[in-house]
PDB file of C-alpha atoms in Angstrom:
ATOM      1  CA  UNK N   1      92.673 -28.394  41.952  1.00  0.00           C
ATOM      2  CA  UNK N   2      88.788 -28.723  41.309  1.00  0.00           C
ATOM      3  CA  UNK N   3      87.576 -27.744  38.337  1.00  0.00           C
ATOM      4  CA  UNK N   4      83.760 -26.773  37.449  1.00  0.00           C
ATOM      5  CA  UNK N   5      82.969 -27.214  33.451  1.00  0.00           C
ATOM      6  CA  UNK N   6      79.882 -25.062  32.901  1.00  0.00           C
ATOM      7  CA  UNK N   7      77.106 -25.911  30.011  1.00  0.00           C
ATOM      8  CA  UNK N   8      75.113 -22.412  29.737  1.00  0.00           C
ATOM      9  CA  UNK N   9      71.488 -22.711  29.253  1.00  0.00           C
ATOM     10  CA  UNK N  10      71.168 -22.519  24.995  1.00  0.00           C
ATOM     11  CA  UNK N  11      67.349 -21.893  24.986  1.00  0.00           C
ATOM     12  CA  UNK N  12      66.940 -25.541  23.260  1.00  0.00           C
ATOM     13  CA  UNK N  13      66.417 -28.018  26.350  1.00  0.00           C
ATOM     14  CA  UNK N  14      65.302 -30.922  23.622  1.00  0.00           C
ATOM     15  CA  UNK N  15      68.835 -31.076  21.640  1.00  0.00           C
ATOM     16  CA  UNK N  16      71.131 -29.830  23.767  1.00  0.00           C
ATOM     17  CA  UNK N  17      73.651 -32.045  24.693  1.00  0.00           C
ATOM     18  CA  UNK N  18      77.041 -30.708  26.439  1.00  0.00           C
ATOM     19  CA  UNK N  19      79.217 -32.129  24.419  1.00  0.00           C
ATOM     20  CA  UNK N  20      82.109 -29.611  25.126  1.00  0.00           C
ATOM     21  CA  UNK N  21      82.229 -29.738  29.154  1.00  0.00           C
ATOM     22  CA  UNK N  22      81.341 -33.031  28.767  1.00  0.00           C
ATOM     23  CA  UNK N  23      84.581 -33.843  26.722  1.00  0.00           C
ATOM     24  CA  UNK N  24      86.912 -31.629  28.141  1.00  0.00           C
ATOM     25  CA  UNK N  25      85.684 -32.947  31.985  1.00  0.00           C
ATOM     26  CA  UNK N  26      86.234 -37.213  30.426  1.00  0.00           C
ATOM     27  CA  UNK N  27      89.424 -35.839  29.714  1.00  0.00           C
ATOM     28  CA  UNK N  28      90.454 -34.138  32.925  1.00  0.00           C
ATOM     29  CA  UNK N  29      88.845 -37.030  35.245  1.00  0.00           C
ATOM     30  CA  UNK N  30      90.978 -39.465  32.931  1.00  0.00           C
ATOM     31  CA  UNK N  31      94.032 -37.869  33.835  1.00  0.00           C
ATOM     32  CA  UNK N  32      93.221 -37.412  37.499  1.00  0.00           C
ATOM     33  CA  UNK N  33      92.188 -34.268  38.026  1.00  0.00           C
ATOM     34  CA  UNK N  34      88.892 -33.665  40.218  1.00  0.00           C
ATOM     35  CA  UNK N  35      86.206 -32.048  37.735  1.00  0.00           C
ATOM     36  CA  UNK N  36      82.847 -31.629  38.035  1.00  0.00           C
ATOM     37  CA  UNK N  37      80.048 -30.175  35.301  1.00  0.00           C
ATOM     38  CA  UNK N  38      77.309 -28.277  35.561  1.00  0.00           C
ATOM     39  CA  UNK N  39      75.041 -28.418  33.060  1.00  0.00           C
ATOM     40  CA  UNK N  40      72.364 -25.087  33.370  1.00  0.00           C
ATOM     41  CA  UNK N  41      70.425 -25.795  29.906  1.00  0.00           C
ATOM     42  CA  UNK N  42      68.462 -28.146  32.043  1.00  0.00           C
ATOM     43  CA  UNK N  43      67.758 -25.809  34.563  1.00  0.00           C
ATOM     44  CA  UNK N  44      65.631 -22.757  33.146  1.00  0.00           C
ATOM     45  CA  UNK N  45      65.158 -20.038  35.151  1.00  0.00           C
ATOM     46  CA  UNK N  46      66.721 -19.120  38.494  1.00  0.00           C
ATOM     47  CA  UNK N  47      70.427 -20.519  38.405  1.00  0.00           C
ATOM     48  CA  UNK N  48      71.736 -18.204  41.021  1.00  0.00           C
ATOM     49  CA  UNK N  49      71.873 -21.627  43.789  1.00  0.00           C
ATOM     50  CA  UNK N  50      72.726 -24.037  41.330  1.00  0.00           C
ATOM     51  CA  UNK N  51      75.859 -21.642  40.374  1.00  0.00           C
ATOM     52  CA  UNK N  52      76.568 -20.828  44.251  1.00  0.00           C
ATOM     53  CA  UNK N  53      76.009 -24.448  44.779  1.00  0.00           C
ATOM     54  CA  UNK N  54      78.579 -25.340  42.359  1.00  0.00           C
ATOM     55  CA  UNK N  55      81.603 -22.569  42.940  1.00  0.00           C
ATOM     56  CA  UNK N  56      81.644 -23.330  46.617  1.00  0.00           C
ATOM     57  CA  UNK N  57      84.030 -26.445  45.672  1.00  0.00           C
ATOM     58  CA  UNK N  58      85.725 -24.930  42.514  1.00  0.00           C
ATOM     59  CA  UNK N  59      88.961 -23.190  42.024  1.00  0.00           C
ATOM     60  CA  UNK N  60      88.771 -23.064  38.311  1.00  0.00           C
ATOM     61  CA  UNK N  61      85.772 -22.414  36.393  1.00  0.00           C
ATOM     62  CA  UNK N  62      85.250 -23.179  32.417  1.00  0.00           C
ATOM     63  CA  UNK N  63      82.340 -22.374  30.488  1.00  0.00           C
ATOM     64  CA  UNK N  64      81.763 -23.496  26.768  1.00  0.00           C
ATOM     65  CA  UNK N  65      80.317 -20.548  24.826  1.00  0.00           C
ATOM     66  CA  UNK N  66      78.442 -20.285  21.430  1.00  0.00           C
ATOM     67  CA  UNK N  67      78.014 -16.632  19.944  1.00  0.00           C
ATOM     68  CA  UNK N  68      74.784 -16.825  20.770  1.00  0.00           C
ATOM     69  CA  UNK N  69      75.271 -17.560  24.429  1.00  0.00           C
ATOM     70  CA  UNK N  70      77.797 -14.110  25.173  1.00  0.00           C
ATOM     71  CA  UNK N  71      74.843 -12.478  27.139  1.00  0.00           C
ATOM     72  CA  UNK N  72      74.060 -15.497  29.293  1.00  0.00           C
ATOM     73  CA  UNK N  73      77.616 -16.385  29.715  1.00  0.00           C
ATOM     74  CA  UNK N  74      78.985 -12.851  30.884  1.00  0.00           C
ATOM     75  CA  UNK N  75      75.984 -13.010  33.111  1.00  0.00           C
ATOM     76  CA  UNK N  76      77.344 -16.241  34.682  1.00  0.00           C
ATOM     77  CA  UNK N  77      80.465 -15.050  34.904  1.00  0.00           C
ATOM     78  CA  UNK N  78      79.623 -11.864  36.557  1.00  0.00           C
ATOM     79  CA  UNK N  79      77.526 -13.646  39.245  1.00  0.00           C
ATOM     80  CA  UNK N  80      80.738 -16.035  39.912  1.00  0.00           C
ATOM     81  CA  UNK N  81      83.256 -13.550  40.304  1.00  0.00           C
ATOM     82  CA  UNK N  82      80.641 -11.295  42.601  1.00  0.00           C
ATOM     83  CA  UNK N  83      80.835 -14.275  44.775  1.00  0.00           C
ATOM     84  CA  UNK N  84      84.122 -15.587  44.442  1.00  0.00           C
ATOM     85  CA  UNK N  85      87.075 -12.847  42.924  1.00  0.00           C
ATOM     86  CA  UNK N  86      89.708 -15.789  43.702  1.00  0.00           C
ATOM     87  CA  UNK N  87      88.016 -18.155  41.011  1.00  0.00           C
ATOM     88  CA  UNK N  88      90.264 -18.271  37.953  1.00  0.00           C
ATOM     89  CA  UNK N  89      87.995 -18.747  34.993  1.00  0.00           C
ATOM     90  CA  UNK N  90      88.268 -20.021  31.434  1.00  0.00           C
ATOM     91  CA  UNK N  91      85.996 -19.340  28.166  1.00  0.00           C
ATOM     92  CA  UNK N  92      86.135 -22.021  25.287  1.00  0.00           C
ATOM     93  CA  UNK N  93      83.839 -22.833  22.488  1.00  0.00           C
ATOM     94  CA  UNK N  94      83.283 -21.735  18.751  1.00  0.00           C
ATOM     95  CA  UNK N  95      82.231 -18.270  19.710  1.00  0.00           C
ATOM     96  CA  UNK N  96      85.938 -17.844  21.404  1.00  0.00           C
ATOM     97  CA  UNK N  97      87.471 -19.591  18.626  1.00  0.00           C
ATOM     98  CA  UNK N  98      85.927 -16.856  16.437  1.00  0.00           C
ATOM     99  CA  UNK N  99      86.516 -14.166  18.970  1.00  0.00           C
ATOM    100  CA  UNK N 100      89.230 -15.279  21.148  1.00  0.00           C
ATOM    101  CA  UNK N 101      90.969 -11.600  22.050  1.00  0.00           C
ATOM    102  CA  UNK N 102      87.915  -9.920  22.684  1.00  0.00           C
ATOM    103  CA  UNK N 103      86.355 -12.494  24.775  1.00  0.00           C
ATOM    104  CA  UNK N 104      89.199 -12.143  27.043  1.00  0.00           C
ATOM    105  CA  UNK N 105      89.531  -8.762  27.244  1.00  0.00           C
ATOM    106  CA  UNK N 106      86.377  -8.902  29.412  1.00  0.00           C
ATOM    107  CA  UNK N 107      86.645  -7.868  33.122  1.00  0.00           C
ATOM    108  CA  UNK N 108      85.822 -10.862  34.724  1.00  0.00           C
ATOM    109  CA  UNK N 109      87.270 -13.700  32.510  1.00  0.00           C
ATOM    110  CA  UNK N 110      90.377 -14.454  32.899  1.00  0.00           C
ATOM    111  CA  UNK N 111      91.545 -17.044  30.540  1.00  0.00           C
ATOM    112  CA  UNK N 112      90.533 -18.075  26.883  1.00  0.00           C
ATOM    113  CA  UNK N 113      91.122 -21.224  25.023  1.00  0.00           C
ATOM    114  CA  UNK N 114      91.503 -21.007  21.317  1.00  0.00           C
ATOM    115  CA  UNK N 115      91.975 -24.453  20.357  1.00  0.00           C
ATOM    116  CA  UNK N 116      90.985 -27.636  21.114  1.00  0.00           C
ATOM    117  CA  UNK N 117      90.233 -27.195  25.287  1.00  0.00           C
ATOM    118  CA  UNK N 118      91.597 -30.457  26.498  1.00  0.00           C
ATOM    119  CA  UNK N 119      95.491 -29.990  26.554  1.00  0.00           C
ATOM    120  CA  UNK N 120      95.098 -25.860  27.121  1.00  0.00           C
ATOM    121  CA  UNK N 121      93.065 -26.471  30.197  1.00  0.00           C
ATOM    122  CA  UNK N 122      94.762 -29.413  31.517  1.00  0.00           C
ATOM    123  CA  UNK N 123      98.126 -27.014  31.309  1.00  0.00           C
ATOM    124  CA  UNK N 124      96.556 -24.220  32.459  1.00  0.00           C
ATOM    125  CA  UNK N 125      95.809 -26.509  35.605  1.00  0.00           C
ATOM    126  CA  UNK N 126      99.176 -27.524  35.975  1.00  0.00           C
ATOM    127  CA  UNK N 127     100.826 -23.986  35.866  1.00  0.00           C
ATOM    128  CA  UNK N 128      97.895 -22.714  38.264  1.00  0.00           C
ATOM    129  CA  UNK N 129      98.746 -25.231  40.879  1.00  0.00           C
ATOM    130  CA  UNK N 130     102.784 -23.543  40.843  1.00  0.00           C
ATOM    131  CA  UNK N 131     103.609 -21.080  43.306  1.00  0.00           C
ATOM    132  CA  UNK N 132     104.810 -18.878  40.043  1.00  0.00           C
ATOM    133  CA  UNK N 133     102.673 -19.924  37.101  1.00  0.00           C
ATOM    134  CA  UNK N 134     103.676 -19.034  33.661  1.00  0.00           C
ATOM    135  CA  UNK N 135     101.383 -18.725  31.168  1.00  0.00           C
ATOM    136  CA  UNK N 136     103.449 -18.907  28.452  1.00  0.00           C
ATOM    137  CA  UNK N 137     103.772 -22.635  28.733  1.00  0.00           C
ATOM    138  CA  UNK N 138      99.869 -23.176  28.183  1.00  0.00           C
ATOM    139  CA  UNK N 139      99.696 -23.846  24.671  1.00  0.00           C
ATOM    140  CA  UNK N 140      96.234 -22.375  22.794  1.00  0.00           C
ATOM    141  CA  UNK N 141      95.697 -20.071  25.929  1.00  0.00           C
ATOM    142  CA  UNK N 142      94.531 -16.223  25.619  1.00  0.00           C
ATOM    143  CA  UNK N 143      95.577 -14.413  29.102  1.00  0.00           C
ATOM    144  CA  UNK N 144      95.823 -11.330  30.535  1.00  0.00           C
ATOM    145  CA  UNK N 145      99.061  -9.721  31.820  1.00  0.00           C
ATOM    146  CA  UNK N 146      99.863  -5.899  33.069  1.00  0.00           C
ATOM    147  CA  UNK N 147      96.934  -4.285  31.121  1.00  0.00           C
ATOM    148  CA  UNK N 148      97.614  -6.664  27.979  1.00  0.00           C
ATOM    149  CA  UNK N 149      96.053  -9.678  26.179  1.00  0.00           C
ATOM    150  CA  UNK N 150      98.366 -12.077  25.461  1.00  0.00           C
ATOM    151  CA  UNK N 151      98.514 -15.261  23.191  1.00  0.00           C
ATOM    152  CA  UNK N 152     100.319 -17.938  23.714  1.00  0.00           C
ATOM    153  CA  UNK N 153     101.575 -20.657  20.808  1.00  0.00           C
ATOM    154  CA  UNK N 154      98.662 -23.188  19.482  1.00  0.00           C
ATOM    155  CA  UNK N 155      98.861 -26.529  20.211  1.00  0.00           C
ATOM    156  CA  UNK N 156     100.043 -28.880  17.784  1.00  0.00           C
ATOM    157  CA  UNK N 157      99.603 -31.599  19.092  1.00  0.00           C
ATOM    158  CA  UNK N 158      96.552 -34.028  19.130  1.00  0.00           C
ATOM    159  CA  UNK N 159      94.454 -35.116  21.874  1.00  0.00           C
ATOM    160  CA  UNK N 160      94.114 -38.925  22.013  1.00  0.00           C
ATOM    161  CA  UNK N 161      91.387 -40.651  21.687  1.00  0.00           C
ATOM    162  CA  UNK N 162      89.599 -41.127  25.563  1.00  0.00           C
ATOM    163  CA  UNK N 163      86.149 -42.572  26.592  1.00  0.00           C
ATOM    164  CA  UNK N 164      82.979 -39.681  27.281  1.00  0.00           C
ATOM    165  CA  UNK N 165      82.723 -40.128  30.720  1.00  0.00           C
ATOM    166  CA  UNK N 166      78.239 -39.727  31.117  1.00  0.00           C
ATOM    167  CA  UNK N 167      78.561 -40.039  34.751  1.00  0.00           C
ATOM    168  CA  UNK N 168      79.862 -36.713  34.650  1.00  0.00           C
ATOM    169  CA  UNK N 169      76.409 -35.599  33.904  1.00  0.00           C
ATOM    170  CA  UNK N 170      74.075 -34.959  36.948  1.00  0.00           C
ATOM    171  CA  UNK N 171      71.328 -38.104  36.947  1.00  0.00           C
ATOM    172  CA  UNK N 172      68.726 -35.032  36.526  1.00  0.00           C
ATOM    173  CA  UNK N 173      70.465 -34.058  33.029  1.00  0.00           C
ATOM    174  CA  UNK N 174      70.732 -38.194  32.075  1.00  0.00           C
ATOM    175  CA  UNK N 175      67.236 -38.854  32.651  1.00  0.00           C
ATOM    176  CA  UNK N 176      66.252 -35.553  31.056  1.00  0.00           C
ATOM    177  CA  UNK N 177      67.248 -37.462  27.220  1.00  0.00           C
ATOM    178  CA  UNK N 178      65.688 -40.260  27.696  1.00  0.00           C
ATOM    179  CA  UNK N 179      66.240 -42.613  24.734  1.00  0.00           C
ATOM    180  CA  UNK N 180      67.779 -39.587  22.601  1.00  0.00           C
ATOM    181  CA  UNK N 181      71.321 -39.664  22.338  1.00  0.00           C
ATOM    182  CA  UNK N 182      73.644 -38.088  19.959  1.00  0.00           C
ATOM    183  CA  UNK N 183      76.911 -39.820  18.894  1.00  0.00           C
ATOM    184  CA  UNK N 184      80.000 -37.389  17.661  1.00  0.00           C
ATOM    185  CA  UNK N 185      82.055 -38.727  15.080  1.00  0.00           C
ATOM    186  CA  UNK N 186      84.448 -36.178  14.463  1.00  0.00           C
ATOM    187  CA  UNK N 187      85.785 -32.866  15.726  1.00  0.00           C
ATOM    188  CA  UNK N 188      85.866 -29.425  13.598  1.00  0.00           C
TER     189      UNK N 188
END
């Protein structure tokens, strides 16, 4: 399954780093699975081709969201499912941490993750690839089901430690930082 991690444009070009996609895409491409980001904060203005561009190959979309990113983000996902209805897509990010419910409950996203995105996504994967998936086996996952929202248990577990993967990043986005960098340290 291919998966497309999307960055939304923030406004804030200088200190904008994805670290979200980024991290939950090291993760997936660690563990095999074909993922590819798209990082739009780097790309002001017109992203209609860059998002076309970018769904043509995807099955599964995520997008990290901050509160302050809910108009762009519905935007995005409006144009994606006016394109493709088939894509399954995912929200994650403090504003659906804060708001995980109602950020499902939206018409054209499909899936939330609550918790920390890298197991919930990488099991969401798995169960999408069945014939019959059950979504009651993704831990941290928000879904909807006949006219409901659902929740599913959180996670308990831990992600281990993996390597950031920058080559995930489009050269365009490397280059655009220059000799900036930003180092996490911790999660939460």
């Amino acid at each position: 399954m291919n998966t497309l991690l999307i960055n939304p444009d923030h406004g804030n070009a200088v200190n904008n780093y994805p670290w979200g996609v980024l991290s939950v895409g090291s993760y997936l491409k660690q563990r095999g699975q074909n993922v590819r980001l798209l990082d739009l904060s780097n790309f002001p203005g017109n992203i209609d081709d860059k998002i076309e561009e970018a769904i043509e190959w995807a099955h599964l979309v995520g997008i990290g969201m901050f509160s302050s990113d809910v108009p762009t983000v519905l935007d995005i996902v409006d144009r994606i499912k006016s394109s493709r209805q088939d894509i399954n897509i995912i929200c994650g990010g403090p504003h659906v941490v804060l708001e995980p419910e109602l950020t499902c409950q939206y018409k054209n996203i499909d899936f939330t993750a609550y918790g920390e995105g890298e197991k919930t996504i990488e099991s969401l994967i798995s169960e999408l690839e069945k014939e019959n998936p059950n979504f009651d086996n993704v831990p941290s996952l928000i879904y909807k089901s006949g006219g409901e929202t659902k929740r599913t248990a959180k996670s308990e577990q831990f992600v281990d430690f993996y390597d950031i993967d920058y080559t995930l990043l489009d050269a365009q986005v490397r280059e655009t930082f220059g000799d900036y960098i930003q180092v996490l340290t911790s999660r939460g």
